[in-house]
Amino acid sequence: MKNFLLALLSGFILAFGWPTYGFPLLLFIGFVPLLLAEHRIRTSKLRWKKLAVFGLSYTAFAIWNYITTNWLQYADVFGASFAILVNSMLMAILMVFYHSIAKRTTANISLLFLMCLWMAFEKLHLGWDFSWPWLNLGNGFSEYFTWIQWYEYTGTFGGSLWIWVVNILIFKTVIKYLTDQSILALKSNAILILSIIVGPILISLAIFHSYTIEGEKMNVIALQPNIDPYSEKYNVPNEAIADLLLQLTDTKITDQTDLVVAPETVFADNVKIHQLEDMYFKRKLDVYLAEHPNANLLTGISFINFITDSSQIRKQSNYHRSGIWYDDYNSAMLLNQSDSVQLYHKSKLVVGVETLPYQEIIKPLIGDFMIDLGGTLAMKTTQEERSVFTTDQPNLIAAPIICYESVYGEFVTGYVRNGATILAIITNDAWWGETQGHKQHLSYARLRAIETRRDIVRSANTGISALINAKGEITSSLAYNTQGALAGTLTSNEKITFYTWAGDYIARIAIFVALFVFLITMFRRSRVV
């Protein structure tokens, strides 16, 4: 019973340490009760130890996953259930691996393995087909951005490492105290732990107050049309959407406006790529931009491309009918008076909504199963490179980041390495209603600003649209579920941060260490406890 209570405690501590409602200091002790429960099981005479560790871990992680991401159910109950239950299972499996290693080696080596294994798991969640990095530990400081200005050197894996180091030190201190009952050792360890928590915060505060945002000023507008994606978005013609966007733009535009940003797939009535120039809504936009020649319009749009040549069929192409396939794109486009249309196709897709993971295995079992969020039930086609949008102004090069892509740190650095001087996030967070979902998504954007030291303009269909500076501060925003336009100034930046250059190097080191420890310890006999 005590072990079960410890597992419950871990789950609730981790959950209540999460943004945008929690206090991240709790994350520094979140794993300690679960580690104590595992230690009690490992040193007991219980028969089914691995099963007990898995069950307790699953309980803790299911609580954490459910409290922090239950808002997914407002989009799709099955998708939410799958994400919460499977992610909790994967986390619990990590604890079983740790349990197996801990029986074969010293406490320090096994805890090092657990820390590195967890970060390897977080790295996996950034790249595999079931990608779900929402609960990667480094994201937990997104609301307390003044604590993590050093993310420009480490990315979010620096935060994950920080959390695990403190949890491990606290766990070891508790075990030592329970063994030796030494108050003196408790005090000395407490000083070390406090310094490891406070030290990085003080360094970050020093960076925050000394960092100067320098560069060319850009006048931008973020549009928030507030269209209900369940009942309106896919039923309103593109011409009517164009009229609405231009009406909103008119409320804020001036001769000095450089960039207007509209949300993800705001033009939701699928456009055939080769027919874009002939579309009436496109002509409306062109006429408006001719009246405002300094302005650039970056907007989301849905494209479709039919394929009759079998040699052009891709893995992500969708079957239409005999002899005809099609590619379905969630795209961004940039329009102005000087250049041809620039396009980018979303590359980090939402599992089950925009892509079918491991379709070679899953398709024969369940067919073309996709979750319906109001649009077409089709897999999206992606592109490999991170395209950036250029303008007549050499200092205005925008990264077209579409929705879920903004959760991926190293992925976003690809735009910056390709020359982006500002980040433009376009999204539609209306699927989740008035929950923590859209708030967390906005909050995570702060992390991208700090990692790359790029200002952000964020246009969200129903909100929260915002302007974020390179220090992670939200300088202005539009409230959720309101219609309007947000005007402000961003500063372009051409400098490259260390993290932009090095990427997730901490995770790569962790993968190597975890694999090395596993190989040298897994095949040893269990130690006598």
Short mmCIF file of C-alpha atoms in Angstrom, two decimals:
data_model
loop_
_atom_site.label_atom_id
_atom_site.label_comp_id
_atom_site.label_asym_id
_atom_site.label_seq_id
_atom_site.Cartn_x
_atom_site.Cartn_y
_atom_site.Cartn_z
CA MET A 1 0.00 0.00 0.00
CA LYS A 2 2.85 2.38 0.81
CA ASN A 3 4.41 1.81 -2.59
CA PHE A 4 1.09 2.56 -4.26
CA LEU A 5 0.78 5.83 -2.33
CA LEU A 6 4.32 6.77 -3.39
CA ALA A 7 3.37 6.17 -7.03
CA LEU A 8 0.26 8.31 -6.65
CA LEU A 9 2.36 11.05 -5.07
CA SER A 10 4.81 11.06 -8.00
CA GLY A 11 1.99 11.30 -10.52
CA PHE A 12 0.34 14.26 -8.83
CA ILE A 13 3.60 16.11 -8.14
CA LEU A 14 4.65 15.86 -11.81
CA ALA A 15 1.19 16.93 -12.95
CA PHE A 16 1.01 19.95 -10.67
CA GLY A 17 4.48 21.05 -11.74
CA TRP A 18 3.45 21.37 -15.39
CA PRO A 19 2.58 24.55 -17.33
CA THR A 20 0.44 26.47 -17.63
CA TYR A 21 -1.16 26.05 -14.23
CA GLY A 22 1.61 24.42 -12.16
CA PHE A 23 4.81 25.40 -10.38
CA PRO A 24 7.93 23.85 -11.96
CA LEU A 25 9.91 23.53 -8.72
CA LEU A 26 7.73 20.47 -8.10
CA LEU A 27 9.37 18.76 -11.09
CA PHE A 28 12.61 18.60 -9.09
CA ILE A 29 11.01 16.12 -6.67
CA GLY A 30 8.43 14.52 -8.97
CA PHE A 31 10.31 11.24 -9.56
CA VAL A 32 11.59 10.80 -6.01
CA PRO A 33 8.55 8.97 -4.56
CA LEU A 34 8.47 6.58 -7.53
CA LEU A 35 12.20 5.90 -7.19
CA LEU A 36 11.66 5.14 -3.50
CA ALA A 37 8.86 2.73 -4.38
CA GLU A 38 11.08 0.97 -6.93
CA HIS A 39 13.90 0.75 -4.36
CA ARG A 40 11.55 -0.79 -1.79
CA ILE A 41 10.40 -3.38 -4.33
CA ARG A 42 13.94 -4.18 -5.48
CA THR A 43 15.17 -4.76 -1.92
CA SER A 44 12.09 -6.75 -0.91
CA LYS A 45 11.29 -10.46 -1.25
CA LEU A 46 8.39 -9.81 -3.61
CA ARG A 47 8.18 -12.40 -6.39
CA TRP A 48 6.92 -10.45 -9.38
CA LYS A 49 9.16 -7.42 -8.98
CA LYS A 50 9.20 -6.24 -12.59
CA LEU A 51 5.44 -6.45 -12.82
CA ALA A 52 5.10 -4.48 -9.58
CA VAL A 53 7.49 -1.79 -10.85
CA PHE A 54 5.60 -1.57 -14.12
CA GLY A 55 2.21 -1.33 -12.41
CA LEU A 56 3.28 1.40 -9.99
CA SER A 57 5.10 3.33 -12.69
CA TYR A 58 2.13 3.07 -15.03
CA THR A 59 -0.11 4.43 -12.28
CA ALA A 60 2.16 7.43 -11.68
CA PHE A 61 2.65 8.27 -15.33
CA ALA A 62 -1.01 7.79 -16.24
CA ILE A 63 -1.93 10.38 -13.60
CA TRP A 64 0.69 12.79 -14.97
CA ASN A 65 -0.34 12.23 -18.59
CA TYR A 66 -4.05 12.48 -17.90
CA ILE A 67 -3.99 15.66 -15.81
CA THR A 68 -1.67 17.49 -18.20
CA THR A 69 -3.07 16.36 -21.57
CA ASN A 70 -6.68 15.26 -20.99
CA TRP A 71 -7.73 18.25 -23.12
CA LEU A 72 -7.01 16.03 -26.14
CA GLN A 73 -10.38 14.38 -25.57
CA TYR A 74 -12.15 17.51 -26.84
CA ALA A 75 -10.71 16.78 -30.27
CA ASP A 76 -11.03 13.00 -30.21
CA VAL A 77 -11.64 10.61 -27.32
CA PHE A 78 -9.88 7.69 -28.99
CA GLY A 79 -6.83 9.78 -29.87
CA ALA A 80 -6.64 11.14 -26.32
CA SER A 81 -6.97 7.68 -24.81
CA PHE A 82 -4.28 6.30 -27.09
CA ALA A 83 -1.84 9.13 -26.36
CA ILE A 84 -2.33 8.99 -22.60
CA LEU A 85 -2.35 5.22 -22.17
CA VAL A 86 0.46 4.40 -24.60
CA ASN A 87 2.73 7.22 -23.47
CA SER A 88 2.24 6.16 -19.85
CA MET A 89 3.10 2.58 -20.84
CA LEU A 90 6.31 3.64 -22.59
CA MET A 91 7.38 5.68 -19.57
CA ALA A 92 6.65 2.73 -17.28
CA ILE A 93 8.77 0.45 -19.47
CA LEU A 94 11.71 2.82 -18.90
CA MET A 95 11.35 2.26 -15.15
CA VAL A 96 11.39 -1.51 -15.69
CA PHE A 97 14.63 -1.18 -17.68
CA TYR A 98 16.07 0.88 -14.84
CA HIS A 99 14.94 -1.74 -12.32
CA SER A 100 16.70 -4.46 -14.31
CA ILE A 101 19.95 -2.50 -14.53
CA ALA A 102 19.81 -1.43 -10.87
CA LYS A 103 19.87 -5.10 -9.81
CA ARG A 104 23.14 -5.60 -11.69
CA THR A 105 25.25 -2.56 -10.92
CA THR A 106 25.86 0.26 -8.45
CA ALA A 107 23.32 2.90 -7.53
CA ASN A 108 25.26 5.68 -9.26
CA ILE A 109 25.60 3.80 -12.54
CA SER A 110 21.97 2.66 -12.57
CA LEU A 111 20.70 6.17 -11.85
CA LEU A 112 22.96 7.57 -14.57
CA PHE A 113 21.44 4.98 -16.88
CA LEU A 114 17.89 6.01 -15.95
CA MET A 115 18.62 9.70 -16.55
CA CYS A 116 20.21 9.02 -19.93
CA LEU A 117 17.55 6.47 -20.90
CA TRP A 118 14.81 9.02 -20.19
CA MET A 119 16.47 11.64 -22.39
CA ALA A 120 16.98 9.02 -25.11
CA PHE A 121 13.23 8.35 -24.89
CA GLU A 122 12.51 12.07 -25.20
CA LYS A 123 14.73 12.20 -28.28
CA LEU A 124 12.86 9.22 -29.72
CA HIS A 125 9.61 11.10 -29.17
CA LEU A 126 10.93 13.89 -31.38
CA GLY A 127 11.58 11.66 -34.35
CA TRP A 128 9.59 8.45 -34.61
CA ASP A 129 6.18 7.94 -36.21
CA PHE A 130 4.35 8.00 -32.85
CA SER A 131 5.97 11.31 -31.99
CA TRP A 132 4.47 12.95 -28.88
CA PRO A 133 7.05 15.21 -27.18
CA TRP A 134 4.48 17.30 -25.29
CA LEU A 135 5.67 16.03 -21.91
CA ASN A 136 9.40 16.19 -22.55
CA LEU A 137 10.65 17.46 -19.19
CA GLY A 138 12.45 20.55 -20.48
CA ASN A 139 9.09 21.94 -21.62
CA GLY A 140 8.06 22.22 -17.99
CA PHE A 141 9.77 25.60 -17.50
CA SER A 142 8.04 27.36 -20.39
CA GLU A 143 6.09 29.74 -18.14
CA TYR A 144 9.15 30.47 -15.99
CA PHE A 145 11.25 31.51 -18.96
CA THR A 146 13.50 33.77 -16.88
CA TRP A 147 14.89 30.57 -15.29
CA ILE A 148 16.01 29.00 -18.58
CA GLN A 149 17.65 31.66 -20.71
CA TRP A 150 20.56 29.23 -21.06
CA TYR A 151 18.36 27.12 -23.35
CA GLU A 152 20.09 29.06 -26.13
CA TYR A 153 23.04 26.77 -25.32
CA THR A 154 21.32 23.51 -24.34
CA GLY A 155 17.79 23.47 -25.73
CA THR A 156 15.07 21.80 -23.68
CA PHE A 157 17.30 18.79 -22.98
CA GLY A 158 19.23 21.06 -20.64
CA GLY A 159 16.04 21.34 -18.63
CA SER A 160 15.48 17.57 -18.69
CA LEU A 161 19.03 17.02 -17.45
CA TRP A 162 18.57 19.62 -14.71
CA ILE A 163 15.36 17.97 -13.45
CA TRP A 164 16.86 14.50 -13.39
CA VAL A 165 20.09 15.53 -11.64
CA VAL A 166 18.13 17.15 -8.82
CA ASN A 167 15.67 14.25 -8.51
CA ILE A 168 18.54 11.76 -8.31
CA LEU A 169 20.40 13.78 -5.67
CA ILE A 170 17.26 14.12 -3.55
CA PHE A 171 16.52 10.41 -3.90
CA LYS A 172 20.06 9.46 -2.86
CA THR A 173 19.87 11.86 0.08
CA VAL A 174 16.62 10.32 1.28
CA ILE A 175 18.04 6.78 0.98
CA LYS A 176 21.19 7.78 2.85
CA TYR A 177 19.16 9.38 5.62
CA LEU A 178 16.89 6.35 5.93
CA THR A 179 20.00 4.16 6.17
CA ASP A 180 22.29 6.25 8.39
CA GLN A 181 19.86 8.66 10.11
CA SER A 182 22.60 11.31 9.72
CA ILE A 183 21.35 14.88 10.07
CA LEU A 184 24.82 16.22 9.16
CA ALA A 185 24.84 14.38 5.82
CA LEU A 186 21.30 15.57 5.20
CA LYS A 187 22.32 19.19 5.67
CA SER A 188 25.40 18.96 3.45
CA ASN A 189 23.43 17.28 0.67
CA ALA A 190 20.66 19.86 1.02
CA ILE A 191 23.18 22.64 0.42
CA LEU A 192 24.44 20.89 -2.74
CA ILE A 193 20.91 20.32 -4.03
CA LEU A 194 19.88 23.91 -3.34
CA SER A 195 22.93 25.22 -5.17
CA ILE A 196 22.19 23.05 -8.22
CA ILE A 197 18.63 24.42 -8.32
CA VAL A 198 19.45 28.05 -7.59
CA GLY A 199 22.70 28.29 -9.57
CA PRO A 200 21.22 27.85 -13.07
CA ILE A 201 18.36 30.19 -12.16
CA LEU A 202 20.79 32.94 -11.13
CA ILE A 203 22.83 32.42 -14.30
CA SER A 204 19.63 32.64 -16.34
CA LEU A 205 18.50 35.82 -14.61
CA ALA A 206 21.88 37.37 -15.34
CA ILE A 207 21.54 36.43 -19.03
CA PHE A 208 17.96 37.69 -19.12
CA HIS A 209 18.80 41.12 -17.73
CA SER A 210 21.97 41.55 -19.77
CA TYR A 211 20.68 40.28 -23.12
CA THR A 212 19.99 43.08 -25.57
CA ILE A 213 17.62 42.54 -28.47
CA GLU A 214 19.29 44.15 -31.48
CA GLY A 215 18.41 44.25 -35.17
CA GLU A 216 16.07 45.74 -37.72
CA LYS A 217 12.52 46.55 -36.63
CA MET A 218 9.65 44.92 -38.52
CA ASN A 219 6.00 45.92 -38.32
CA VAL A 220 3.76 42.86 -38.26
CA ILE A 221 0.08 41.98 -37.92
CA ALA A 222 -1.24 38.67 -36.60
CA LEU A 223 -4.80 37.87 -37.70
CA GLN A 224 -7.23 35.93 -35.52
CA PRO A 225 -10.41 35.17 -37.55
CA ASN A 226 -11.95 32.99 -34.80
CA ILE A 227 -13.63 30.47 -37.11
CA ASP A 228 -15.12 27.34 -35.54
CA PRO A 229 -13.29 24.46 -37.24
CA TYR A 230 -16.02 21.96 -36.41
CA SER A 231 -18.97 23.85 -37.91
CA GLU A 232 -17.64 26.65 -40.12
CA LYS A 233 -14.06 26.35 -41.29
CA TYR A 234 -14.48 23.60 -43.86
CA ASN A 235 -17.82 24.91 -45.06
CA VAL A 236 -16.89 28.52 -45.85
CA PRO A 237 -15.57 29.23 -49.38
CA ASN A 238 -12.07 30.65 -49.72
CA GLU A 239 -13.45 33.88 -51.20
CA ALA A 240 -15.41 34.61 -48.01
CA ILE A 241 -12.34 33.81 -45.91
CA ALA A 242 -10.28 36.23 -47.99
CA ASP A 243 -12.84 38.97 -47.39
CA LEU A 244 -12.75 38.36 -43.64
CA LEU A 245 -8.95 38.39 -43.46
CA LEU A 246 -8.73 41.62 -45.45
CA GLN A 247 -11.36 43.26 -43.24
CA LEU A 248 -9.34 42.34 -40.16
CA THR A 249 -6.12 43.54 -41.78
CA ASP A 250 -7.72 46.88 -42.63
CA THR A 251 -8.17 47.62 -38.92
CA LYS A 252 -4.39 47.66 -38.32
CA ILE A 253 -2.48 48.03 -41.58
CA THR A 254 -0.34 51.09 -42.33
CA ASP A 255 2.14 52.03 -45.03
CA GLN A 256 4.88 50.71 -42.72
CA THR A 257 3.40 47.22 -42.28
CA ASP A 258 5.93 44.62 -43.38
CA LEU A 259 4.22 41.31 -42.69
CA VAL A 260 0.65 40.11 -42.17
CA VAL A 261 0.24 36.57 -40.81
CA ALA A 262 -2.95 34.47 -41.02
CA PRO A 263 -3.58 31.08 -39.34
CA GLU A 264 -2.98 27.49 -40.35
CA THR A 265 -5.27 26.17 -43.14
CA VAL A 266 -7.42 29.29 -42.93
CA PHE A 267 -8.05 28.70 -46.63
CA ALA A 268 -9.43 25.23 -45.98
CA ASP A 269 -11.29 24.59 -49.24
CA ASN A 270 -8.66 22.45 -50.97
CA VAL A 271 -6.94 24.25 -53.83
CA LYS A 272 -5.28 22.40 -56.69
CA ILE A 273 -1.69 23.64 -56.63
CA HIS A 274 -1.45 24.26 -60.36
CA GLN A 275 -4.71 26.27 -60.31
CA LEU A 276 -3.76 28.67 -57.48
CA GLU A 277 -3.07 31.63 -59.77
CA ASP A 278 -6.52 31.32 -61.32
CA MET A 279 -8.43 31.25 -58.05
CA TYR A 280 -10.70 34.23 -57.34
CA PHE A 281 -9.64 34.51 -53.67
CA LYS A 282 -5.99 34.70 -54.77
CA ARG A 283 -6.81 37.58 -57.11
CA LYS A 284 -8.51 39.40 -54.22
CA LEU A 285 -5.36 39.04 -52.14
CA ASP A 286 -3.17 40.22 -55.02
CA VAL A 287 -5.29 43.35 -55.53
CA TYR A 288 -5.08 44.18 -51.83
CA LEU A 289 -1.30 43.70 -51.77
CA ALA A 290 -0.98 45.95 -54.85
CA GLU A 291 -2.59 48.66 -52.72
CA HIS A 292 -0.08 47.97 -49.93
CA PRO A 293 3.15 47.22 -51.84
CA ASN A 294 5.33 47.12 -48.70
CA ALA A 295 3.32 44.30 -47.13
CA ASN A 296 3.85 40.55 -47.32
CA LEU A 297 1.07 38.09 -46.51
CA LEU A 298 1.96 34.76 -44.90
CA THR A 299 -1.03 32.46 -44.57
CA GLY A 300 -2.02 28.86 -44.11
CA ILE A 301 -3.74 27.00 -46.94
CA SER A 302 -4.84 23.47 -47.87
CA PHE A 303 -3.57 22.17 -51.21
CA ILE A 304 -4.32 19.05 -53.20
CA ASN A 305 -2.49 17.57 -56.16
CA PHE A 306 -3.96 14.71 -58.20
CA ILE A 307 -1.60 12.09 -59.61
CA THR A 308 -2.17 9.90 -62.66
CA ASP A 309 1.47 8.99 -63.29
CA SER A 310 2.24 5.97 -61.11
CA SER A 311 5.92 6.91 -60.94
CA GLN A 312 5.00 10.04 -58.96
CA ILE A 313 3.05 8.19 -56.25
CA ARG A 314 4.70 8.60 -52.84
CA LYS A 315 4.44 6.77 -49.55
CA GLN A 316 2.14 9.54 -48.27
CA SER A 317 -0.07 9.68 -51.37
CA ASN A 318 -3.75 8.83 -50.94
CA TYR A 319 -5.79 6.53 -53.17
CA HIS A 320 -8.68 8.33 -54.90
CA ARG A 321 -10.04 5.88 -57.46
CA SER A 322 -8.75 3.53 -60.11
CA GLY A 323 -5.62 5.03 -61.64
CA ILE A 324 -5.81 8.27 -59.64
CA TRP A 325 -4.01 9.17 -56.43
CA TYR A 326 -3.57 12.51 -54.70
CA ASP A 327 -1.23 14.37 -52.35
CA ASP A 328 -2.89 16.40 -49.61
CA TYR A 329 -0.90 19.31 -48.15
CA ASN A 330 -1.18 21.44 -45.03
CA SER A 331 0.81 24.39 -46.30
CA ALA A 332 1.96 27.92 -45.76
CA MET A 333 2.32 30.43 -48.58
CA LEU A 334 3.82 33.91 -48.86
CA LEU A 335 2.32 36.48 -51.21
CA ASN A 336 3.65 39.91 -52.16
CA GLN A 337 3.94 42.14 -55.20
CA SER A 338 7.55 41.37 -56.00
CA ASP A 339 7.97 37.60 -56.10
CA SER A 340 6.17 34.50 -57.21
CA VAL A 341 4.23 32.56 -54.58
CA GLN A 342 6.46 30.86 -52.02
CA LEU A 343 5.22 27.58 -50.51
CA TYR A 344 6.11 25.36 -47.57
CA HIS A 345 4.38 22.06 -46.78
CA LYS A 346 4.03 21.02 -43.13
CA SER A 347 6.50 18.30 -42.20
CA LYS A 348 5.83 17.41 -38.54
CA LEU A 349 2.39 15.85 -38.66
CA VAL A 350 -0.15 15.05 -35.94
CA VAL A 351 -0.36 11.27 -35.50
CA GLY A 352 -3.74 9.83 -36.46
CA VAL A 353 -5.00 13.17 -37.78
CA GLU A 354 -2.52 13.99 -40.54
CA THR A 355 -0.48 10.81 -40.79
CA LEU A 356 -0.86 7.07 -40.26
CA PRO A 357 2.20 5.83 -38.34
CA TYR A 358 4.02 2.75 -39.59
CA GLN A 359 1.42 2.32 -42.30
CA GLU A 360 3.16 -0.78 -43.69
CA ILE A 361 2.16 -2.56 -40.47
CA ILE A 362 -1.00 -0.73 -39.40
CA LYS A 363 -2.73 -0.34 -42.76
CA PRO A 364 -3.20 -4.09 -43.34
CA LEU A 365 -4.68 -4.37 -39.84
CA ILE A 366 -7.08 -1.42 -39.63
CA GLY A 367 -7.14 0.09 -43.11
CA ASP A 368 -7.00 3.82 -43.83
CA PHE A 369 -8.03 4.83 -40.32
CA MET A 370 -7.73 8.58 -39.70
CA ILE A 371 -9.27 10.74 -36.99
CA ASP A 372 -11.80 13.24 -38.36
CA LEU A 373 -11.22 16.77 -37.14
CA GLY A 374 -13.53 18.37 -39.66
CA GLY A 375 -11.35 18.27 -42.76
CA THR A 376 -10.55 15.62 -45.32
CA LEU A 377 -9.62 12.21 -43.96
CA ALA A 378 -6.30 11.90 -45.75
CA MET A 379 -2.65 11.58 -44.94
CA LYS A 380 -0.71 14.76 -45.49
CA THR A 381 2.29 14.92 -47.78
CA THR A 382 5.40 16.57 -46.35
CA GLN A 383 8.64 18.05 -47.56
CA GLU A 384 12.12 17.31 -46.25
CA GLU A 385 13.84 20.71 -46.10
CA ARG A 386 12.89 23.67 -43.88
CA SER A 387 11.92 26.31 -46.42
CA VAL A 388 12.06 29.97 -45.41
CA PHE A 389 10.15 32.85 -46.97
CA THR A 390 12.21 35.72 -48.34
CA THR A 391 11.04 39.28 -49.05
CA ASP A 392 12.31 42.44 -50.68
CA GLN A 393 13.68 43.38 -47.28
CA PRO A 394 16.90 41.42 -46.70
CA ASN A 395 16.37 41.48 -42.93
CA LEU A 396 12.88 39.98 -43.16
CA ILE A 397 13.18 36.24 -43.73
CA ALA A 398 10.34 34.34 -42.10
CA ALA A 399 10.22 30.75 -40.87
CA PRO A 400 6.75 29.34 -41.71
CA ILE A 401 6.19 27.07 -38.69
CA ILE A 402 2.86 25.25 -38.88
CA CYS A 403 1.11 24.33 -35.63
CA TYR A 404 2.58 21.17 -34.06
CA GLU A 405 5.99 21.90 -35.59
CA SER A 406 6.55 24.60 -32.97
CA VAL A 407 6.92 21.91 -30.26
CA TYR A 408 10.14 20.58 -31.86
CA GLY A 409 13.26 22.51 -30.85
CA GLU A 410 15.92 21.11 -33.16
CA PHE A 411 13.41 20.99 -36.02
CA VAL A 412 12.80 24.74 -35.69
CA THR A 413 16.54 25.46 -35.73
CA GLY A 414 16.51 24.13 -39.30
CA TYR A 415 14.63 27.24 -40.41
CA VAL A 416 17.14 29.47 -38.65
CA ARG A 417 20.11 27.68 -40.20
CA ASN A 418 18.43 28.30 -43.55
CA GLY A 419 18.40 32.04 -42.87
CA ALA A 420 15.19 32.84 -40.95
CA THR A 421 15.46 36.12 -39.05
CA ILE A 422 12.02 35.83 -37.40
CA LEU A 423 9.71 32.92 -36.61
CA ALA A 424 6.11 32.93 -37.82
CA ILE A 425 3.91 30.33 -36.14
CA ILE A 426 0.53 29.67 -37.73
CA THR A 427 -1.84 27.36 -35.91
CA ASN A 428 -5.41 26.31 -35.24
CA ASP A 429 -5.82 25.45 -31.55
CA ALA A 430 -9.61 25.49 -31.56
CA TRP A 431 -9.92 21.70 -31.48
CA TRP A 432 -9.41 21.63 -27.70
CA GLY A 433 -11.76 24.42 -26.63
CA GLU A 434 -11.10 26.53 -23.53
CA THR A 435 -8.61 24.11 -21.95
CA GLN A 436 -4.93 23.99 -21.07
CA GLY A 437 -4.12 22.74 -24.60
CA HIS A 438 -3.95 26.04 -26.43
CA LYS A 439 -2.29 27.71 -23.43
CA GLN A 440 0.48 25.11 -23.29
CA HIS A 441 0.99 25.34 -27.05
CA LEU A 442 1.48 29.09 -26.80
CA SER A 443 3.75 28.68 -23.79
CA TYR A 444 6.04 26.24 -25.61
CA ALA A 445 6.61 28.89 -28.29
CA ARG A 446 8.59 30.85 -25.68
CA LEU A 447 11.13 28.00 -25.68
CA ARG A 448 11.71 28.32 -29.42
CA ALA A 449 12.28 32.07 -29.04
CA ILE A 450 14.96 31.53 -26.39
CA GLU A 451 16.66 28.59 -28.15
CA THR A 452 17.04 30.49 -31.42
CA ARG A 453 16.94 34.09 -30.10
CA ARG A 454 14.31 34.91 -32.69
CA ASP A 455 11.23 37.07 -32.22
CA ILE A 456 7.95 35.31 -32.96
CA VAL A 457 4.67 36.37 -34.52
CA ARG A 458 1.98 33.79 -33.74
CA SER A 459 -1.34 33.73 -35.59
CA ALA A 460 -3.89 31.30 -34.11
CA ASN A 461 -7.34 30.82 -35.61
CA THR A 462 -9.20 31.18 -32.32
CA GLY A 463 -6.24 32.33 -30.26
CA ILE A 464 -4.06 32.89 -28.49
CA SER A 465 -2.33 35.04 -31.14
CA ALA A 466 0.75 36.75 -29.77
CA LEU A 467 4.02 38.54 -30.31
CA ILE A 468 6.98 37.05 -28.42
CA ASN A 469 10.44 38.56 -28.20
CA ALA A 470 13.77 36.74 -28.29
CA LYS A 471 13.86 36.52 -24.47
CA GLY A 472 10.58 34.61 -24.38
CA GLU A 473 8.43 37.49 -23.22
CA ILE A 474 4.91 37.76 -24.65
CA THR A 475 4.81 41.45 -25.51
CA SER A 476 1.19 41.49 -26.68
CA SER A 477 -1.60 39.01 -27.34
CA LEU A 478 -5.23 38.53 -28.33
CA ALA A 479 -7.49 36.64 -25.94
CA TYR A 480 -8.77 33.19 -26.84
CA ASN A 481 -12.10 32.95 -28.68
CA THR A 482 -12.05 36.56 -29.91
CA GLN A 483 -11.83 37.94 -33.43
CA GLY A 484 -9.35 40.63 -34.29
CA ALA A 485 -5.92 41.68 -35.50
CA LEU A 486 -2.81 42.19 -33.41
CA ALA A 487 -0.26 44.76 -34.60
CA GLY A 488 3.21 45.25 -33.21
CA THR A 489 6.93 45.32 -33.85
CA LEU A 490 9.43 42.47 -34.07
CA THR A 491 13.21 42.65 -34.25
CA SER A 492 14.99 40.54 -36.85
CA ASN A 493 18.14 38.69 -35.85
CA GLU A 494 20.80 37.03 -37.99
CA LYS A 495 23.01 35.64 -35.21
CA ILE A 496 23.14 31.87 -34.63
CA THR A 497 22.91 30.51 -31.08
CA PHE A 498 25.01 27.58 -29.91
CA TYR A 499 21.91 25.39 -29.70
CA THR A 500 20.91 26.31 -33.25
CA TRP A 501 24.35 25.17 -34.37
CA ALA A 502 24.71 22.06 -32.17
CA GLY A 503 21.11 20.86 -31.86
CA ASP A 504 20.14 18.16 -29.36
CA TYR A 505 23.72 17.23 -28.50
CA ILE A 506 22.80 16.48 -24.86
CA ALA A 507 20.31 13.86 -26.03
CA ARG A 508 22.86 12.30 -28.37
CA ILE A 509 25.39 11.99 -25.56
CA ALA A 510 22.66 10.50 -23.35
CA ILE A 511 21.81 7.87 -25.99
CA PHE A 512 25.47 6.81 -26.19
CA VAL A 513 25.84 6.61 -22.39
CA ALA A 514 22.58 4.69 -21.93
CA LEU A 515 23.54 2.18 -24.62
CA PHE A 516 27.04 1.76 -23.17
CA VAL A 517 25.75 1.15 -19.63
CA PHE A 518 23.11 -1.25 -20.93
CA LEU A 519 25.64 -3.32 -22.87
CA ILE A 520 28.12 -3.65 -20.01
CA THR A 521 25.58 -4.40 -17.28
CA MET A 522 22.49 -6.08 -18.70
CA PHE A 523 24.08 -9.50 -19.02
CA ARG A 524 25.57 -9.53 -15.54
CA ARG A 525 24.02 -11.54 -12.80
CA SER A 526 21.80 -9.73 -10.32
CA ARG A 527 23.62 -8.32 -7.31
CA VAL A 528 22.79 -9.64 -3.87
CA VAL A 529 20.59 -7.12 -2.04
#
